[in-house]
């Protein structure tokens, strides 16, 4: 977050909703996904005025792989329109290694040896 007096620029990651089972491009299993929206916004007195660089991502609930999806499909999924995601729609941007895992509360990537998340303090199940 960047502030200059009474206005600022902020990067936001918003968890939108769980998605129905789809095939994961990384683990090749038919798994559930979570839809995320990533964007930058300019705000004035904490009132958002405009957004730019909007992108949609899905996260596999099993292997925690993050894949970028096309903007039009992301908007349709956010609006609850019937949309099918295929393997060709998924552009993998992050694949966790064996010594990393993702916190289920704040969604940050942490070392697998941690019992508690260093970002939010919640127990890593």
PDB file of C-alpha atoms in Angstrom:
ATOM      1  CA  UNK A   1       0.000   0.000   0.000  1.00  0.00           C
ATOM      2  CA  UNK A   2       1.368   3.414  -0.938  1.00  0.00           C
ATOM      3  CA  UNK A   3       0.039   6.618   0.641  1.00  0.00           C
ATOM      4  CA  UNK A   4       0.582  10.232  -0.294  1.00  0.00           C
ATOM      5  CA  UNK A   5      -1.347  12.312   2.209  1.00  0.00           C
ATOM      6  CA  UNK A   6      -5.009  11.539   1.670  1.00  0.00           C
ATOM      7  CA  UNK A   7      -4.817   9.264  -1.399  1.00  0.00           C
ATOM      8  CA  UNK A   8      -2.942   6.107  -2.279  1.00  0.00           C
ATOM      9  CA  UNK A   9      -2.380   3.122  -4.551  1.00  0.00           C
ATOM     10  CA  UNK A  10      -2.993  -0.407  -3.318  1.00  0.00           C
ATOM     11  CA  UNK A  11      -2.684  -3.959  -4.692  1.00  0.00           C
ATOM     12  CA  UNK A  12      -5.601  -6.207  -3.770  1.00  0.00           C
ATOM     13  CA  UNK A  13      -6.073  -9.989  -3.831  1.00  0.00           C
ATOM     14  CA  UNK A  14      -9.689 -10.925  -3.216  1.00  0.00           C
ATOM     15  CA  UNK A  15     -10.931 -14.485  -2.678  1.00  0.00           C
ATOM     16  CA  UNK A  16     -14.208 -14.633  -4.568  1.00  0.00           C
ATOM     17  CA  UNK A  17     -15.707 -18.120  -4.243  1.00  0.00           C
ATOM     18  CA  UNK A  18     -15.162 -21.865  -4.549  1.00  0.00           C
ATOM     19  CA  UNK A  19     -15.599 -23.348  -8.004  1.00  0.00           C
ATOM     20  CA  UNK A  20     -16.998 -26.753  -9.005  1.00  0.00           C
ATOM     21  CA  UNK A  21     -14.671 -29.661  -9.727  1.00  0.00           C
ATOM     22  CA  UNK A  22     -12.429 -29.144 -12.758  1.00  0.00           C
ATOM     23  CA  UNK A  23      -9.290 -30.924 -13.949  1.00  0.00           C
ATOM     24  CA  UNK A  24      -6.073 -29.377 -12.589  1.00  0.00           C
ATOM     25  CA  UNK A  25      -3.340 -28.786 -15.162  1.00  0.00           C
ATOM     26  CA  UNK A  26      -0.606 -29.645 -12.640  1.00  0.00           C
ATOM     27  CA  UNK A  27      -1.830 -32.668 -10.647  1.00  0.00           C
ATOM     28  CA  UNK A  28      -4.253 -33.882 -13.389  1.00  0.00           C
ATOM     29  CA  UNK A  29      -6.884 -34.645 -10.772  1.00  0.00           C
ATOM     30  CA  UNK A  30     -10.477 -33.480 -10.933  1.00  0.00           C
ATOM     31  CA  UNK A  31     -10.438 -31.128  -7.980  1.00  0.00           C
ATOM     32  CA  UNK A  32     -12.252 -28.147  -6.538  1.00  0.00           C
ATOM     33  CA  UNK A  33     -10.764 -24.712  -7.117  1.00  0.00           C
ATOM     34  CA  UNK A  34     -11.009 -21.304  -5.471  1.00  0.00           C
ATOM     35  CA  UNK A  35     -11.400 -18.192  -7.655  1.00  0.00           C
ATOM     36  CA  UNK A  36      -9.305 -15.104  -6.846  1.00  0.00           C
ATOM     37  CA  UNK A  37      -9.271 -11.592  -8.311  1.00  0.00           C
ATOM     38  CA  UNK A  38      -6.045  -9.537  -8.384  1.00  0.00           C
ATOM     39  CA  UNK A  39      -5.992  -5.817  -9.209  1.00  0.00           C
ATOM     40  CA  UNK A  40      -4.485  -2.435  -8.399  1.00  0.00           C
ATOM     41  CA  UNK A  41      -6.657   0.416  -7.174  1.00  0.00           C
ATOM     42  CA  UNK A  42      -6.354   4.133  -6.546  1.00  0.00           C
ATOM     43  CA  UNK A  43      -8.246   5.433  -3.519  1.00  0.00           C
ATOM     44  CA  UNK A  44      -9.016   8.799  -1.979  1.00  0.00           C
ATOM     45  CA  UNK A  45      -9.741   8.803   1.765  1.00  0.00           C
ATOM     46  CA  UNK A  46      -9.975   4.984   1.528  1.00  0.00           C
ATOM     47  CA  UNK A  47     -12.732   5.263  -1.099  1.00  0.00           C
ATOM     48  CA  UNK A  48     -11.724   3.269  -4.204  1.00  0.00           C
ATOM     49  CA  UNK A  49     -11.891   5.455  -7.305  1.00  0.00           C
ATOM     50  CA  UNK A  50     -10.600   3.187 -10.102  1.00  0.00           C
ATOM     51  CA  UNK A  51      -9.034  -0.200 -10.686  1.00  0.00           C
ATOM     52  CA  UNK A  52      -6.535  -1.391 -13.281  1.00  0.00           C
ATOM     53  CA  UNK A  53      -4.544  -4.525 -14.224  1.00  0.00           C
ATOM     54  CA  UNK A  54      -7.437  -6.826 -13.330  1.00  0.00           C
ATOM     55  CA  UNK A  55      -6.514 -10.545 -13.428  1.00  0.00           C
ATOM     56  CA  UNK A  56      -8.270 -13.735 -12.323  1.00  0.00           C
ATOM     57  CA  UNK A  57      -6.563 -16.762 -10.778  1.00  0.00           C
ATOM     58  CA  UNK A  58      -7.679 -20.186  -9.630  1.00  0.00           C
ATOM     59  CA  UNK A  59      -6.043 -22.223  -6.856  1.00  0.00           C
ATOM     60  CA  UNK A  60      -6.292 -26.011  -6.770  1.00  0.00           C
ATOM     61  CA  UNK A  61      -7.478 -27.153  -3.331  1.00  0.00           C
ATOM     62  CA  UNK A  62      -5.345 -30.317  -3.503  1.00  0.00           C
ATOM     63  CA  UNK A  63      -1.923 -29.337  -4.869  1.00  0.00           C
ATOM     64  CA  UNK A  64      -2.211 -25.547  -4.209  1.00  0.00           C
ATOM     65  CA  UNK A  65      -1.105 -24.718  -7.764  1.00  0.00           C
ATOM     66  CA  UNK A  66      -2.025 -21.189  -8.892  1.00  0.00           C
ATOM     67  CA  UNK A  67      -3.148 -20.735 -12.497  1.00  0.00           C
ATOM     68  CA  UNK A  68      -4.108 -17.557 -14.339  1.00  0.00           C
ATOM     69  CA  UNK A  69      -7.326 -17.748 -16.371  1.00  0.00           C
ATOM     70  CA  UNK A  70      -8.586 -15.504 -19.209  1.00  0.00           C
ATOM     71  CA  UNK A  71     -10.246 -12.253 -18.142  1.00  0.00           C
ATOM     72  CA  UNK A  72     -13.580 -12.950 -19.856  1.00  0.00           C
ATOM     73  CA  UNK A  73     -13.871 -16.393 -18.219  1.00  0.00           C
ATOM     74  CA  UNK A  74     -12.972 -14.929 -14.829  1.00  0.00           C
ATOM     75  CA  UNK A  75     -15.648 -12.254 -15.142  1.00  0.00           C
ATOM     76  CA  UNK A  76     -18.225 -14.856 -16.189  1.00  0.00           C
ATOM     77  CA  UNK A  77     -17.345 -17.111 -13.232  1.00  0.00           C
ATOM     78  CA  UNK A  78     -17.543 -14.151 -10.840  1.00  0.00           C
ATOM     79  CA  UNK A  79     -20.997 -13.266 -12.217  1.00  0.00           C
ATOM     80  CA  UNK A  80     -22.192 -16.887 -11.675  1.00  0.00           C
ATOM     81  CA  UNK A  81     -22.606 -17.535 -15.391  1.00  0.00           C
ATOM     82  CA  UNK A  82     -22.274 -21.121 -16.572  1.00  0.00           C
ATOM     83  CA  UNK A  83     -18.665 -21.343 -17.752  1.00  0.00           C
ATOM     84  CA  UNK A  84     -16.471 -24.403 -18.183  1.00  0.00           C
ATOM     85  CA  UNK A  85     -12.737 -24.128 -17.512  1.00  0.00           C
ATOM     86  CA  UNK A  86     -10.491 -26.376 -19.576  1.00  0.00           C
ATOM     87  CA  UNK A  87      -6.801 -27.223 -19.304  1.00  0.00           C
ATOM     88  CA  UNK A  88      -6.104 -24.741 -22.123  1.00  0.00           C
ATOM     89  CA  UNK A  89      -7.564 -21.910 -20.036  1.00  0.00           C
ATOM     90  CA  UNK A  90      -5.103 -22.512 -17.198  1.00  0.00           C
ATOM     91  CA  UNK A  91      -1.714 -20.782 -17.337  1.00  0.00           C
ATOM     92  CA  UNK A  92       0.274 -22.078 -14.349  1.00  0.00           C
ATOM     93  CA  UNK A  93       2.059 -19.246 -12.538  1.00  0.00           C
ATOM     94  CA  UNK A  94       3.031 -21.018  -9.297  1.00  0.00           C
ATOM     95  CA  UNK A  95       3.557 -24.650  -8.301  1.00  0.00           C
ATOM     96  CA  UNK A  96       4.448 -25.269  -4.659  1.00  0.00           C
ATOM     97  CA  UNK A  97       7.475 -27.402  -3.946  1.00  0.00           C
ATOM     98  CA  UNK A  98       7.546 -30.215  -1.395  1.00  0.00           C
ATOM     99  CA  UNK A  99       9.002 -27.954   1.310  1.00  0.00           C
ATOM    100  CA  UNK A 100       6.327 -25.233   0.944  1.00  0.00           C
ATOM    101  CA  UNK A 101       2.606 -25.055   1.626  1.00  0.00           C
ATOM    102  CA  UNK A 102      -0.151 -22.457   1.604  1.00  0.00           C
ATOM    103  CA  UNK A 103      -1.915 -21.112   4.707  1.00  0.00           C
ATOM    104  CA  UNK A 104      -5.670 -21.782   4.471  1.00  0.00           C
ATOM    105  CA  UNK A 105      -6.475 -18.543   6.330  1.00  0.00           C
ATOM    106  CA  UNK A 106      -4.380 -15.820   4.643  1.00  0.00           C
ATOM    107  CA  UNK A 107      -3.281 -17.854   1.546  1.00  0.00           C
ATOM    108  CA  UNK A 108       0.404 -16.945   1.948  1.00  0.00           C
ATOM    109  CA  UNK A 109       3.069 -19.527   1.019  1.00  0.00           C
ATOM    110  CA  UNK A 110       5.062 -20.670   4.058  1.00  0.00           C
ATOM    111  CA  UNK A 111       7.728 -23.259   4.858  1.00  0.00           C
ATOM    112  CA  UNK A 112       6.307 -26.760   5.424  1.00  0.00           C
ATOM    113  CA  UNK A 113       8.130 -27.100   8.761  1.00  0.00           C
ATOM    114  CA  UNK A 114       6.127 -24.251  10.356  1.00  0.00           C
ATOM    115  CA  UNK A 115       3.259 -25.152  12.659  1.00  0.00           C
ATOM    116  CA  UNK A 116       1.870 -21.582  12.684  1.00  0.00           C
ATOM    117  CA  UNK A 117       1.660 -19.088   9.839  1.00  0.00           C
ATOM    118  CA  UNK A 118       4.159 -16.220  10.287  1.00  0.00           C
ATOM    119  CA  UNK A 119       1.816 -13.868   8.370  1.00  0.00           C
ATOM    120  CA  UNK A 120      -1.488 -14.327  10.242  1.00  0.00           C
ATOM    121  CA  UNK A 121      -0.580 -16.483  13.274  1.00  0.00           C
ATOM    122  CA  UNK A 122      -3.138 -19.214  12.587  1.00  0.00           C
ATOM    123  CA  UNK A 123      -2.352 -22.913  13.005  1.00  0.00           C
ATOM    124  CA  UNK A 124      -1.313 -24.659   9.774  1.00  0.00           C
ATOM    125  CA  UNK A 125      -3.449 -27.784   9.536  1.00  0.00           C
TER     126      UNK A 125
END
